[in-house]
Backbone as JSON, one array per atom type, in Angstrom:
{
  "sequence": "MWIRLMDVSMALEAVKPRICWGVKARGSRRFRCGEEVNDSKIIDEVNRLINEFLNRVEMHKGVLLSDSNTPFDESIKALSDWLPKIKGKINESNDEAIINLRRAMIEIGRKMLKLAEEAREKWLRVYKSEFKELVERLGSNEVRIVISGDPFNKSKSFTVHLHTKNLVIDVERVAKSDSVTIILHLTGLGGVLTSLRPSYSMMVS",
  "N": [[43.38, 195.27, -89.72], [44.55, 191.85, -89.74], [42.96, 188.86, -89.47], [43.7, 186.5, -87.05], [44.09, 183.66, -88.0], [45.2, 181.14, -87.47], [45.0, 181.1, -84.62], [42.08, 181.15, -84.4], [41.79, 178.47, -85.5], [43.12, 176.8, -83.43], [41.61, 177.49, -81.39], [39.1, 175.96, -82.12], [39.77, 173.41, -81.59], [39.63, 173.48, -78.71], [37.3, 174.47, -77.81], [33.76, 173.15, -77.67], [32.01, 173.13, -80.3], [28.91, 174.73, -81.46], [26.7, 172.53, -82.81], [24.13, 171.48, -85.05], [21.71, 169.5, -86.44], [20.49, 170.09, -89.89], [17.54, 171.43, -91.03], [15.18, 171.66, -93.27], [13.63, 174.63, -93.94], [10.37, 175.92, -94.75], [9.89, 177.86, -97.51], [12.28, 178.94, -97.53], [15.88, 178.6, -98.48], [17.7, 178.26, -96.84], [19.0, 176.27, -94.13], [17.52, 175.5, -91.05], [17.96, 175.22, -87.49], [17.8, 171.74, -85.95], [17.93, 168.89, -84.4], [20.35, 168.85, -81.63], [23.81, 168.31, -81.86], [25.97, 165.9, -80.46], [27.8, 163.99, -80.8], [31.09, 162.94, -80.8], [32.52, 161.96, -83.18], [31.39, 162.95, -85.04], [31.53, 165.78, -84.56], [34.22, 165.82, -84.84], [34.69, 165.46, -87.68], [33.4, 167.98, -88.35], [34.85, 170.04, -87.48], [37.12, 169.37, -88.94], [36.49, 170.13, -91.48], [35.75, 172.82, -91.06], [38.38, 173.73, -90.65], [39.42, 173.44, -93.0], [38.35, 175.26, -94.45], [39.07, 177.7, -93.03], [41.73, 177.43, -93.65], [41.72, 177.92, -96.36], [40.76, 180.39, -96.72], [42.79, 182.02, -95.46], [44.67, 181.47, -97.32], [43.63, 183.03, -99.31], [43.38, 185.81, -98.25], [44.23, 188.04, -98.87], [42.21, 188.78, -100.9], [39.84, 188.54, -99.91], [40.02, 189.74, -97.33], [40.69, 192.24, -97.8], [40.83, 195.72, -97.65], [40.61, 197.13, -100.07], [40.79, 195.21, -102.41], [38.65, 192.71, -103.9], [36.67, 189.59, -104.31], [35.58, 189.88, -106.78], [37.07, 191.33, -108.55], [38.72, 190.35, -110.72], [37.0, 189.2, -112.35], [35.51, 191.54, -113.17], [37.37, 193.13, -114.34], [38.09, 191.22, -116.52], [35.76, 191.0, -118.0], [35.33, 193.69, -118.56], [37.38, 194.26, -120.23], [36.53, 192.09, -122.31], [34.17, 193.04, -123.52], [34.63, 195.48, -125.16], [36.15, 194.34, -127.37], [34.56, 192.2, -128.21], [32.23, 193.51, -129.16], [33.47, 195.13, -131.23], [33.64, 193.06, -132.96], [31.33, 192.68, -134.35], [30.62, 193.98, -136.91], [32.21, 192.43, -138.5], [31.27, 190.24, -139.67], [28.96, 189.17, -142.25], [27.03, 187.67, -141.85], [23.85, 187.25, -140.7], [22.93, 185.73, -138.26], [25.41, 185.16, -136.87], [25.88, 187.9, -136.43], [23.79, 188.69, -134.82], [24.03, 186.69, -132.56], [26.37, 187.67, -131.27], [25.71, 190.26, -130.59], [23.72, 189.34, -128.86], [25.41, 188.08, -126.82], [26.77, 190.34, -125.97], [24.9, 191.83, -124.56], [24.39, 189.82, -122.48], [26.86, 189.95, -121.28], [27.15, 192.69, -120.48], [24.98, 192.77, -118.58], [26.33, 190.91, -116.68], [28.66, 192.31, -115.88], [27.51, 194.43, -114.73], [26.11, 193.29, -112.62], [28.47, 192.2, -111.18], [29.86, 194.39, -110.64], [27.98, 195.51, -108.81], [28.21, 193.75, -106.81], [30.7, 193.71, -105.81], [30.72, 196.36, -104.73], [28.86, 196.04, -103.03], [30.05, 193.99, -101.34], [32.44, 195.08, -100.3], [30.99, 197.05, -98.71], [29.02, 195.81, -96.94], [29.1, 192.6, -97.07], [31.75, 191.85, -96.47], [32.53, 192.59, -93.72], [30.64, 191.12, -92.48], [31.63, 188.53, -93.12], [34.25, 188.49, -91.94], [33.84, 188.78, -89.29], [32.25, 186.58, -88.93], [34.26, 184.48, -89.26], [36.11, 185.17, -87.23], [34.47, 184.56, -84.85], [34.26, 181.99, -85.12], [36.09, 180.49, -83.48], [34.98, 180.29, -80.96], [32.18, 179.47, -79.09], [29.94, 180.84, -80.15], [29.08, 180.87, -82.64], [26.46, 179.36, -84.39], [26.36, 176.27, -85.98], [25.29, 174.46, -88.72], [24.32, 171.49, -89.9], [24.2, 168.88, -92.84], [23.63, 165.83, -94.61], [25.68, 162.86, -94.69], [27.97, 162.05, -92.18], [29.54, 159.84, -91.94], [29.64, 158.16, -94.01], [31.75, 158.02, -96.91], [31.13, 157.97, -99.44], [28.92, 159.46, -99.72], [27.82, 163.03, -99.75], [28.73, 165.56, -97.27], [27.93, 168.18, -95.45], [28.86, 171.32, -93.92], [27.08, 174.1, -92.84], [27.22, 177.66, -92.67], [25.86, 180.46, -91.38], [25.42, 184.03, -91.95], [23.54, 187.2, -91.48], [23.61, 187.96, -94.23], [24.97, 186.15, -95.6], [25.64, 182.97, -96.91], [27.66, 180.28, -96.1], [28.82, 177.27, -97.59], [30.4, 174.37, -96.53], [31.63, 171.83, -98.31], [32.09, 168.22, -97.96], [32.74, 166.26, -100.73], [30.95, 163.69, -102.33], [31.91, 160.36, -102.63], [34.57, 161.12, -102.53], [37.64, 162.74, -101.29], [37.77, 165.52, -101.44], [37.07, 168.74, -100.97], [34.54, 171.17, -101.42], [33.86, 174.75, -101.35], [31.49, 177.07, -100.91], [30.46, 180.31, -101.24], [27.39, 182.15, -100.77], [25.91, 184.88, -101.74], [23.38, 186.93, -100.53], [20.6, 188.75, -102.06], [21.6, 189.52, -104.6], [20.82, 188.18, -106.97], [21.91, 185.56, -107.61], [24.78, 185.38, -106.97], [27.8, 183.69, -106.68], [30.65, 182.73, -105.06], [33.49, 180.72, -105.27], [35.58, 178.86, -103.01], [37.7, 177.27, -103.89], [40.82, 175.3, -103.79], [42.88, 176.51, -105.77], [41.77, 179.69, -106.31], [38.5, 180.91, -107.34], [36.06, 182.92, -109.08], [32.75, 183.0, -109.6], [29.83, 184.15, -111.3], [26.7, 183.68, -111.69]],
  "CA": [[44.07, 194.09, -88.66], [44.42, 190.59, -90.07], [42.4, 188.16, -88.51], [44.74, 185.43, -86.68], [43.35, 182.37, -88.4], [45.78, 180.1, -86.51], [44.38, 181.27, -83.14], [40.8, 180.5, -84.62], [41.82, 177.09, -85.66], [43.44, 176.33, -82.42], [40.35, 177.37, -80.37], [38.28, 175.12, -82.54], [39.84, 172.27, -80.82], [39.6, 173.71, -77.52], [35.85, 174.73, -77.6], [33.05, 172.38, -78.35], [31.02, 174.11, -81.22], [27.39, 174.39, -81.34], [26.16, 171.94, -84.0], [22.79, 170.98, -85.03], [21.41, 168.75, -87.84], [19.68, 170.89, -90.46], [16.09, 171.01, -91.14], [14.72, 172.72, -94.26], [12.48, 175.63, -93.64], [9.38, 176.28, -95.87], [9.92, 179.18, -98.04], [13.75, 179.51, -97.3], [16.86, 177.9, -98.71], [18.58, 178.14, -95.45], [18.47, 175.21, -92.95], [17.25, 175.87, -89.79], [18.69, 174.03, -86.66], [16.99, 170.84, -85.41], [18.41, 168.29, -83.16], [21.67, 169.13, -81.41], [24.83, 167.05, -82.07], [26.91, 165.73, -79.2], [28.77, 162.77, -81.01], [32.41, 163.47, -80.75], [33.21, 161.89, -84.35], [30.67, 164.12, -85.9], [32.19, 166.99, -84.06], [35.72, 166.03, -85.31], [34.57, 165.75, -89.15], [32.79, 169.33, -88.67], [36.03, 170.6, -87.22], [38.06, 169.18, -90.04], [35.8, 170.95, -92.6], [35.78, 174.08, -90.63], [39.77, 174.16, -90.87], [39.67, 173.58, -94.35], [37.44, 176.66, -94.8], [40.01, 178.77, -92.74], [42.85, 177.44, -94.51], [41.38, 178.71, -97.68], [40.57, 182.08, -96.18], [44.41, 182.23, -95.22], [45.42, 181.36, -98.62], [43.18, 184.32, -100.25], [43.11, 186.83, -97.36], [44.67, 189.38, -99.57], [41.39, 189.22, -101.39], [38.7, 188.32, -99.05], [39.56, 190.47, -96.26], [41.24, 193.6, -98.05], [39.96, 197.22, -97.68], [40.36, 197.66, -101.36], [40.39, 194.17, -103.18], [37.46, 191.99, -103.76], [36.7, 188.57, -105.16], [34.9, 190.18, -107.91], [37.79, 192.31, -109.34], [39.09, 189.69, -111.9], [35.66, 189.03, -113.32], [34.97, 192.83, -113.6], [38.48, 193.25, -115.47], [37.76, 190.3, -117.65], [34.47, 191.5, -118.75], [35.37, 195.14, -119.16], [38.51, 193.96, -121.34], [35.88, 191.35, -123.31], [33.26, 193.59, -124.05], [34.93, 196.2, -126.31], [36.46, 193.42, -128.12], [33.16, 191.57, -129.02], [31.61, 194.76, -129.88], [34.12, 195.28, -132.47], [33.26, 192.08, -134.07], [29.93, 192.61, -134.84], [30.68, 194.29, -138.11], [33.07, 191.42, -139.07], [30.5, 189.08, -140.27], [27.82, 189.49, -143.04], [25.92, 186.43, -141.6], [23.01, 187.89, -139.65], [22.84, 184.78, -137.26], [26.41, 185.36, -136.25], [25.65, 189.39, -135.74], [22.61, 188.67, -133.55], [24.65, 186.13, -131.52], [27.28, 188.71, -130.73], [24.76, 191.38, -129.84], [23.13, 188.89, -127.51], [26.6, 187.98, -125.86], [27.25, 191.75, -125.45], [23.87, 192.12, -123.47], [24.6, 189.3, -121.56], [28.16, 190.51, -120.82], [26.86, 193.99, -119.84], [24.26, 192.43, -117.25], [27.19, 190.19, -115.84], [29.43, 193.11, -115.57], [26.84, 195.48, -113.71], [25.94, 192.35, -111.6], [29.69, 191.76, -110.75], [30.1, 195.66, -110.16], [27.09, 195.72, -107.58], [28.47, 192.67, -105.91], [31.77, 194.43, -105.53], [30.43, 197.51, -104.03], [28.24, 195.52, -101.56], [31.11, 193.41, -100.63], [33.13, 196.38, -99.45], [30.12, 197.73, -97.58], [28.48, 194.83, -96.29], [29.69, 191.18, -96.81], [33.18, 191.83, -96.01], [32.66, 192.85, -92.3], [29.87, 189.9, -91.77], [32.33, 187.36, -93.66], [35.49, 188.66, -91.1], [32.96, 188.63, -88.17], [31.98, 185.01, -88.77], [35.75, 183.89, -89.22], [36.72, 185.64, -85.89], [33.79, 183.99, -83.88], [34.31, 180.29, -85.3], [36.97, 179.97, -82.59], [34.25, 180.38, -80.02], [30.74, 178.69, -79.35], [28.89, 181.77, -80.48], [28.43, 180.46, -83.81], [25.5, 177.94, -84.78], [26.79, 175.37, -87.22], [24.16, 173.35, -89.08], [25.03, 170.14, -90.8], [23.39, 168.0, -93.42], [24.4, 164.89, -95.11], [26.13, 161.68, -94.09], [29.32, 162.42, -91.8], [30.54, 158.79, -91.74], [29.87, 157.69, -95.35], [32.38, 158.75, -97.79], [30.33, 157.96, -100.76], [27.92, 160.49, -99.69], [28.02, 164.26, -99.38], [28.42, 166.03, -95.89], [28.09, 169.72, -95.55], [28.85, 172.28, -93.13], [26.52, 175.38, -93.49], [27.55, 178.81, -91.9], [25.17, 181.51, -91.92], [25.11, 185.3, -91.38], [22.51, 187.74, -92.24], [23.81, 188.11, -95.7], [25.86, 185.04, -96.39], [25.49, 181.56, -96.62], [28.95, 179.41, -96.79], [28.78, 175.9, -97.54], [31.62, 173.6, -96.79], [30.86, 170.23, -98.47], [32.78, 167.07, -98.52], [32.19, 165.83, -101.79], [30.63, 162.4, -102.32], [33.0, 159.56, -103.28], [35.89, 161.85, -102.96], [37.73, 163.38, -99.73], [37.91, 166.8, -101.69], [36.25, 169.92, -100.03], [34.33, 172.5, -102.07], [33.33, 175.79, -100.32], [30.52, 178.08, -101.85], [29.86, 181.42, -100.65], [26.21, 182.67, -101.4], [25.6, 186.1, -101.34], [22.19, 187.14, -100.67], [20.22, 190.08, -102.52], [22.21, 189.94, -105.67], [20.2, 187.54, -107.93], [22.69, 184.45, -108.15], [26.17, 185.58, -107.1], [28.46, 182.56, -106.04], [32.22, 182.85, -105.03], [33.98, 179.59, -104.78], [36.65, 178.98, -102.49], [38.62, 176.18, -104.13], [42.44, 175.58, -103.36], [42.99, 177.6, -106.69], [40.79, 180.63, -106.13], [38.04, 181.3, -108.61], [34.77, 183.4, -108.65], [31.62, 182.56, -110.57], [28.81, 184.76, -111.32], [25.45, 182.68, -112.58]],
  "C": [[43.57, 192.94, -89.41], [43.79, 189.77, -89.12], [43.51, 186.93, -88.22], [44.01, 184.22, -86.73], [44.17, 181.26, -87.65], [45.19, 179.96, -85.22], [42.94, 180.72, -83.27], [40.9, 179.06, -84.81], [42.22, 176.27, -84.36], [42.24, 176.33, -81.25], [39.29, 176.45, -80.93], [38.27, 173.89, -81.66], [39.64, 172.25, -79.51], [38.02, 173.87, -77.05], [34.96, 173.74, -78.42], [31.9, 173.11, -79.05], [29.72, 173.75, -81.06], [26.95, 173.91, -82.72], [24.93, 171.54, -83.75], [22.74, 170.32, -86.26], [20.44, 169.9, -88.35], [18.34, 170.54, -91.08], [15.66, 172.18, -92.26], [13.42, 173.58, -93.71], [11.55, 175.82, -94.88], [9.65, 177.66, -96.18], [11.26, 179.75, -97.98], [14.53, 178.5, -97.92], [17.57, 177.65, -97.81], [17.94, 176.97, -94.72], [18.17, 175.72, -91.83], [17.61, 174.85, -88.7], [17.51, 173.03, -86.07], [17.87, 170.36, -84.32], [19.88, 168.68, -82.9], [22.48, 167.98, -81.66], [25.75, 167.3, -80.96], [28.07, 164.67, -79.64], [30.17, 163.28, -81.57], [33.04, 163.25, -82.3], [32.66, 162.56, -85.4], [31.41, 165.37, -85.89], [33.59, 167.27, -84.82], [35.55, 166.2, -86.86], [34.1, 167.33, -89.21], [33.94, 170.07, -88.38], [37.15, 170.66, -88.35], [37.66, 170.1, -91.23], [36.07, 172.36, -92.36], [37.3, 174.77, -90.81], [40.08, 174.28, -92.15], [39.34, 174.72, -94.89], [38.63, 177.76, -94.26], [41.25, 178.66, -93.45], [42.88, 178.03, -95.83], [41.25, 180.23, -97.46], [42.11, 182.47, -95.94], [44.88, 182.43, -96.31], [44.88, 182.66, -99.52], [42.89, 185.51, -99.58], [43.3, 188.08, -98.21], [43.39, 189.95, -100.36], [39.99, 189.52, -100.65], [38.58, 189.31, -97.88], [40.4, 191.96, -96.42], [40.19, 194.7, -97.98], [39.73, 197.64, -99.19], [40.22, 196.61, -102.51], [39.37, 193.57, -102.77], [37.52, 190.72, -104.55], [36.08, 188.79, -106.35], [35.91, 191.02, -109.01], [38.15, 191.87, -110.74], [38.18, 189.58, -112.98], [35.33, 190.36, -113.98], [36.04, 193.22, -114.73], [38.23, 192.69, -116.98], [36.79, 190.72, -118.66], [34.47, 192.83, -119.26], [36.34, 195.07, -120.39], [37.58, 193.27, -122.58], [35.08, 192.36, -124.04], [33.35, 194.41, -125.26], [35.58, 195.15, -127.5], [35.42, 192.53, -129.08], [32.31, 192.42, -129.66], [32.3, 195.06, -130.95], [34.03, 194.36, -133.51], [32.24, 191.99, -134.72], [29.88, 192.89, -136.41], [31.55, 193.24, -139.03], [32.54, 190.46, -139.87], [29.4, 189.73, -141.31], [26.69, 188.46, -142.49], [24.97, 187.12, -140.37], [22.94, 187.17, -138.29], [23.99, 185.09, -136.33], [26.25, 186.9, -135.5], [24.85, 189.3, -134.54], [23.26, 188.03, -132.36], [25.5, 186.98, -130.89], [26.59, 189.58, -129.91], [24.22, 190.59, -128.62], [24.28, 188.56, -126.53], [26.89, 189.52, -125.26], [26.16, 192.04, -124.34], [24.06, 191.2, -122.54], [25.89, 189.73, -120.6], [27.86, 191.67, -120.23], [26.06, 193.78, -118.58], [25.4, 191.79, -116.19], [28.04, 191.4, -115.13], [28.7, 193.97, -114.39], [26.53, 194.54, -112.45], [27.48, 192.4, -110.39], [30.04, 193.17, -109.94], [29.47, 195.82, -108.77], [27.59, 194.98, -106.47], [29.9, 193.19, -105.24], [31.53, 195.51, -104.56], [29.8, 196.93, -102.69], [29.14, 194.63, -100.57], [31.83, 194.12, -99.62], [32.27, 196.79, -98.2], [29.38, 196.94, -96.73], [29.03, 193.44, -96.01], [30.91, 191.11, -96.17], [33.38, 191.74, -94.34], [31.97, 191.32, -91.71], [31.06, 188.7, -92.13], [33.57, 187.54, -92.57], [34.81, 188.22, -89.84], [32.87, 187.29, -87.79], [33.27, 184.1, -88.46], [36.1, 183.97, -87.85], [35.77, 184.96, -84.79], [33.79, 182.48, -84.0], [35.05, 180.04, -84.16], [36.25, 180.08, -80.97], [32.87, 179.54, -80.19], [29.57, 179.7, -79.62], [28.41, 181.58, -81.97], [27.68, 179.21, -84.31], [25.91, 177.37, -85.89], [25.82, 174.28, -87.47], [24.81, 172.54, -90.18], [23.93, 169.43, -91.54], [24.17, 167.03, -94.07], [24.52, 163.78, -94.49], [27.61, 161.93, -93.55], [30.24, 161.13, -91.85], [30.74, 158.0, -93.23], [30.43, 158.28, -96.37], [31.94, 158.9, -99.05], [29.26, 158.78, -100.8], [28.23, 162.26, -99.21], [27.67, 164.53, -97.82], [28.63, 167.38, -95.81], [27.94, 170.54, -94.32], [28.16, 173.47, -93.38], [26.7, 176.54, -92.41], [26.78, 179.87, -92.39], [25.25, 183.02, -91.17], [24.14, 186.02, -91.81], [22.42, 187.77, -93.73], [24.55, 187.23, -96.39], [25.54, 183.85, -95.98], [26.76, 180.97, -97.05], [28.7, 177.92, -96.38], [29.98, 175.27, -97.74], [31.41, 172.09, -97.03], [32.13, 169.31, -98.55], [32.09, 166.23, -99.81], [32.04, 164.3, -102.06], [31.62, 161.85, -103.07], [34.29, 160.23, -103.48], [36.17, 162.62, -101.35], [37.93, 164.89, -99.9], [36.76, 167.6, -100.96], [35.86, 171.06, -101.02], [33.59, 173.48, -101.03], [32.72, 176.86, -101.17], [30.15, 179.23, -101.06], [28.53, 182.05, -101.26], [25.95, 183.84, -100.92], [24.13, 186.75, -101.5], [21.94, 188.57, -101.35], [20.77, 190.47, -103.79], [21.91, 189.16, -106.85], [21.38, 186.39, -108.52], [24.21, 184.73, -108.18], [26.85, 184.66, -106.47], [29.96, 183.01, -106.14], [32.36, 181.38, -104.24], [35.23, 179.62, -104.27], [37.48, 177.68, -102.59], [39.9, 176.44, -103.88], [42.84, 176.84, -104.5], [41.81, 178.56, -107.04], [40.05, 181.13, -107.45], [36.59, 182.06, -108.14], [33.81, 183.28, -109.79], [30.46, 183.67, -110.44], [27.72, 184.14, -112.2], [24.26, 183.44, -112.64]]
}
Protein backbone atom coordinates (compact mmCIF):
# COMPACT_ATOMS: atom_id res chain seq x y z
CA MET A 1 0.00 0.00 0.00
CA TRP A 2 1.38 3.43 -0.95
CA ILE A 3 1.69 6.07 1.72
CA ARG A 4 -0.82 8.87 1.19
CA LEU A 5 1.81 11.61 1.17
CA MET A 6 -0.74 14.32 0.41
CA ASP A 7 -2.59 13.44 3.62
CA VAL A 8 0.67 13.60 5.57
CA SER A 9 1.47 17.05 4.17
CA MET A 10 -2.01 18.35 5.06
CA ALA A 11 -1.75 16.89 8.55
CA LEU A 12 1.48 18.80 9.14
CA GLU A 13 -0.45 22.05 8.80
CA ALA A 14 -3.08 20.93 11.31
CA VAL A 15 -0.83 19.44 13.99
CA LYS A 16 1.81 21.36 15.89
CA PRO A 17 4.96 19.26 15.45
CA ARG A 18 7.25 18.40 18.35
CA ILE A 19 10.36 20.43 17.60
CA CYS A 20 13.49 20.98 19.67
CA TRP A 21 16.89 22.56 19.19
CA GLY A 22 19.60 20.00 18.61
CA VAL A 23 22.37 19.52 21.13
CA LYS A 24 25.48 17.55 20.22
CA ALA A 25 25.77 14.38 22.26
CA ARG A 26 29.20 13.15 23.31
CA GLY A 27 30.26 10.03 21.43
CA SER A 28 27.44 10.28 18.89
CA ARG A 29 26.98 11.99 15.53
CA ARG A 30 23.29 12.40 16.25
CA PHE A 31 21.81 15.45 17.89
CA ARG A 32 19.74 15.05 21.03
CA CYS A 33 16.81 17.26 21.96
CA GLY A 34 17.47 20.45 23.86
CA GLU A 35 15.12 23.39 24.28
CA GLU A 36 11.59 23.02 22.88
CA VAL A 37 10.60 25.28 19.95
CA ASN A 38 7.33 27.23 20.06
CA ASP A 39 8.11 30.09 17.66
CA SER A 40 5.50 29.93 14.89
CA LYS A 41 7.93 31.32 12.28
CA ILE A 42 10.44 28.57 13.03
CA ILE A 43 7.67 25.97 12.91
CA ASP A 44 6.58 27.29 9.50
CA GLU A 45 10.13 26.95 8.15
CA VAL A 46 10.39 23.42 9.57
CA ASN A 47 7.09 22.49 7.92
CA ARG A 48 8.34 23.92 4.61
CA LEU A 49 11.41 21.69 4.72
CA ILE A 50 9.41 18.64 5.79
CA ASN A 51 7.00 19.18 2.91
CA GLU A 52 9.94 19.42 0.49
CA PHE A 53 11.15 16.08 1.87
CA LEU A 54 7.70 14.55 1.37
CA ASN A 55 7.52 15.91 -2.19
CA ARG A 56 10.78 14.17 -3.05
CA VAL A 57 9.64 10.95 -1.44
CA GLU A 58 6.54 11.14 -3.63
CA MET A 59 8.72 11.77 -6.68
CA HIS A 60 10.85 8.67 -5.99
CA LYS A 61 8.39 6.40 -4.20
CA GLY A 62 8.77 3.77 -6.93
CA VAL A 63 12.29 3.23 -5.59
CA LEU A 64 12.05 4.22 -1.94
CA LEU A 65 8.83 2.40 -1.06
CA SER A 66 8.94 -0.55 -3.44
CA ASP A 67 9.02 -4.17 -2.27
CA SER A 68 11.58 -5.02 -4.94
CA ASN A 69 13.38 -1.85 -6.08
CA THR A 70 15.90 -0.03 -3.90
CA PRO A 71 18.00 3.17 -4.04
CA PHE A 72 21.06 0.99 -4.66
CA ASP A 73 19.97 -0.89 -7.79
CA GLU A 74 21.40 1.58 -10.30
CA SER A 75 24.79 1.63 -8.57
CA ILE A 76 24.90 -2.17 -8.35
CA LYS A 77 24.16 -2.48 -12.06
CA ALA A 78 26.69 0.20 -13.00
CA LEU A 79 29.45 -1.40 -10.91
CA SER A 80 28.58 -4.89 -12.15
CA ASP A 81 28.87 -3.68 -15.76
CA TRP A 82 32.04 -1.65 -15.14
CA LEU A 83 34.15 -4.23 -13.29
CA PRO A 84 34.50 -6.74 -16.18
CA LYS A 85 35.35 -3.90 -18.57
CA ILE A 86 38.15 -2.49 -16.43
CA LYS A 87 39.41 -6.01 -15.69
CA GLY A 88 39.70 -6.63 -19.44
CA LYS A 89 41.87 -3.53 -19.82
CA ILE A 90 44.61 -4.69 -17.42
CA ASN A 91 46.63 -6.41 -20.12
CA GLU A 92 46.05 -3.70 -22.71
CA SER A 93 48.99 -1.70 -21.38
CA ASN A 94 52.66 -2.53 -20.79
CA ASP A 95 53.01 0.33 -18.32
CA GLU A 96 53.31 -1.19 -14.82
CA ALA A 97 51.96 1.97 -13.19
CA ILE A 98 48.79 1.87 -15.31
CA ILE A 99 48.36 -1.86 -14.66
CA ASN A 100 48.67 -1.32 -10.89
CA LEU A 101 46.24 1.60 -11.04
CA ARG A 102 43.64 -0.51 -12.84
CA ARG A 103 44.10 -3.33 -10.33
CA ALA A 104 43.55 -0.86 -7.49
CA MET A 105 40.42 0.44 -9.24
CA ILE A 106 39.09 -3.11 -9.52
CA GLU A 107 39.69 -3.74 -5.82
CA ILE A 108 37.92 -0.52 -4.86
CA GLY A 109 35.07 -1.31 -7.25
CA ARG A 110 34.61 -4.77 -5.75
CA LYS A 111 34.42 -3.31 -2.23
CA MET A 112 31.90 -0.70 -3.38
CA LEU A 113 29.80 -3.37 -5.07
CA LYS A 114 29.82 -5.53 -1.95
CA LEU A 115 28.81 -2.54 0.18
CA ALA A 116 26.01 -1.60 -2.21
CA GLU A 117 24.71 -5.19 -2.24
CA GLU A 118 24.75 -5.28 1.56
CA ALA A 119 22.93 -1.94 1.64
CA ARG A 120 20.32 -3.23 -0.81
CA GLU A 121 19.63 -6.32 1.30
CA LYS A 122 19.37 -4.30 4.51
CA TRP A 123 17.21 -1.65 2.85
CA LEU A 124 14.58 -4.26 2.00
CA ARG A 125 14.90 -5.98 5.36
CA VAL A 126 15.28 -3.05 7.77
CA TYR A 127 15.62 0.47 6.41
CA LYS A 128 12.56 0.65 4.16
CA SER A 129 10.09 -0.22 6.91
CA GLU A 130 11.62 2.39 9.24
CA PHE A 131 11.60 4.97 6.45
CA LYS A 132 7.98 4.25 5.60
CA GLU A 133 6.87 4.38 9.24
CA LEU A 134 8.65 7.71 9.74
CA VAL A 135 6.89 9.25 6.73
CA GLU A 136 3.52 7.99 7.94
CA ARG A 137 4.08 9.39 11.44
CA LEU A 138 5.17 12.84 10.28
CA GLY A 139 1.53 13.86 10.07
CA SER A 140 1.11 13.47 13.84
CA ASN A 141 3.02 14.76 16.84
CA GLU A 142 4.65 11.37 17.37
CA VAL A 143 7.87 12.30 15.56
CA ARG A 144 10.45 14.31 17.47
CA ILE A 145 12.00 16.81 15.05
CA VAL A 146 15.45 18.14 15.90
CA ILE A 147 16.71 21.34 14.28
CA SER A 148 20.06 23.11 13.99
CA GLY A 149 21.40 26.21 12.28
CA ASP A 150 19.71 29.57 11.69
CA PRO A 151 16.07 29.46 10.55
CA PHE A 152 15.90 33.20 9.79
CA ASN A 153 19.21 34.02 8.12
CA LYS A 154 19.21 32.66 4.56
CA SER A 155 22.98 33.20 4.32
CA LYS A 156 23.38 30.41 6.87
CA SER A 157 22.27 26.80 6.70
CA PHE A 158 19.29 25.44 8.59
CA THR A 159 18.70 21.72 9.01
CA VAL A 160 15.85 19.49 10.11
CA HIS A 161 17.06 16.16 11.52
CA LEU A 162 14.74 13.13 11.52
CA HIS A 163 15.84 10.00 13.37
CA THR A 164 14.82 6.36 13.47
CA LYS A 165 16.77 3.51 15.01
CA ASN A 166 18.83 2.90 11.87
CA LEU A 167 18.29 6.07 9.81
CA VAL A 168 19.20 9.72 10.09
CA ILE A 169 17.59 12.06 7.57
CA ASP A 170 18.99 15.58 7.23
CA VAL A 171 16.80 18.08 5.38
CA GLU A 172 19.03 21.11 4.88
CA ARG A 173 18.31 24.56 3.52
CA VAL A 174 21.63 25.35 1.89
CA ALA A 175 23.42 28.50 3.05
CA LYS A 176 23.14 31.52 0.70
CA SER A 177 20.58 29.61 -1.35
CA ASP A 178 16.95 28.61 -1.11
CA SER A 179 17.79 25.13 -2.40
CA VAL A 180 17.22 22.09 -0.20
CA THR A 181 19.49 19.07 0.09
CA ILE A 182 18.22 15.86 1.68
CA ILE A 183 20.62 13.15 2.79
CA LEU A 184 19.73 9.74 4.23
CA HIS A 185 22.41 8.31 6.49
CA LEU A 186 22.13 4.53 6.89
CA THR A 187 23.77 3.23 10.05
CA GLY A 188 25.82 0.05 10.24
CA LEU A 189 27.14 0.10 6.67
CA GLY A 190 30.36 2.07 6.95
CA GLY A 191 29.51 5.23 5.05
CA VAL A 192 26.50 4.79 2.78
CA LEU A 193 24.65 7.95 1.83
CA THR A 194 21.50 8.28 -0.23
CA SER A 195 20.80 11.75 -1.59
CA LEU A 196 17.23 12.82 -2.35
CA ARG A 197 17.97 15.65 -4.73
CA PRO A 198 15.23 16.69 -7.16
CA SER A 199 16.96 14.51 -9.75
CA TYR A 200 17.48 11.37 -7.71
CA SER A 201 20.95 9.97 -7.17
CA MET A 202 22.59 7.51 -4.79
CA MET A 203 26.10 7.85 -3.45
CA VAL A 204 28.31 5.35 -1.69
CA SER A 205 31.25 6.89 0.13
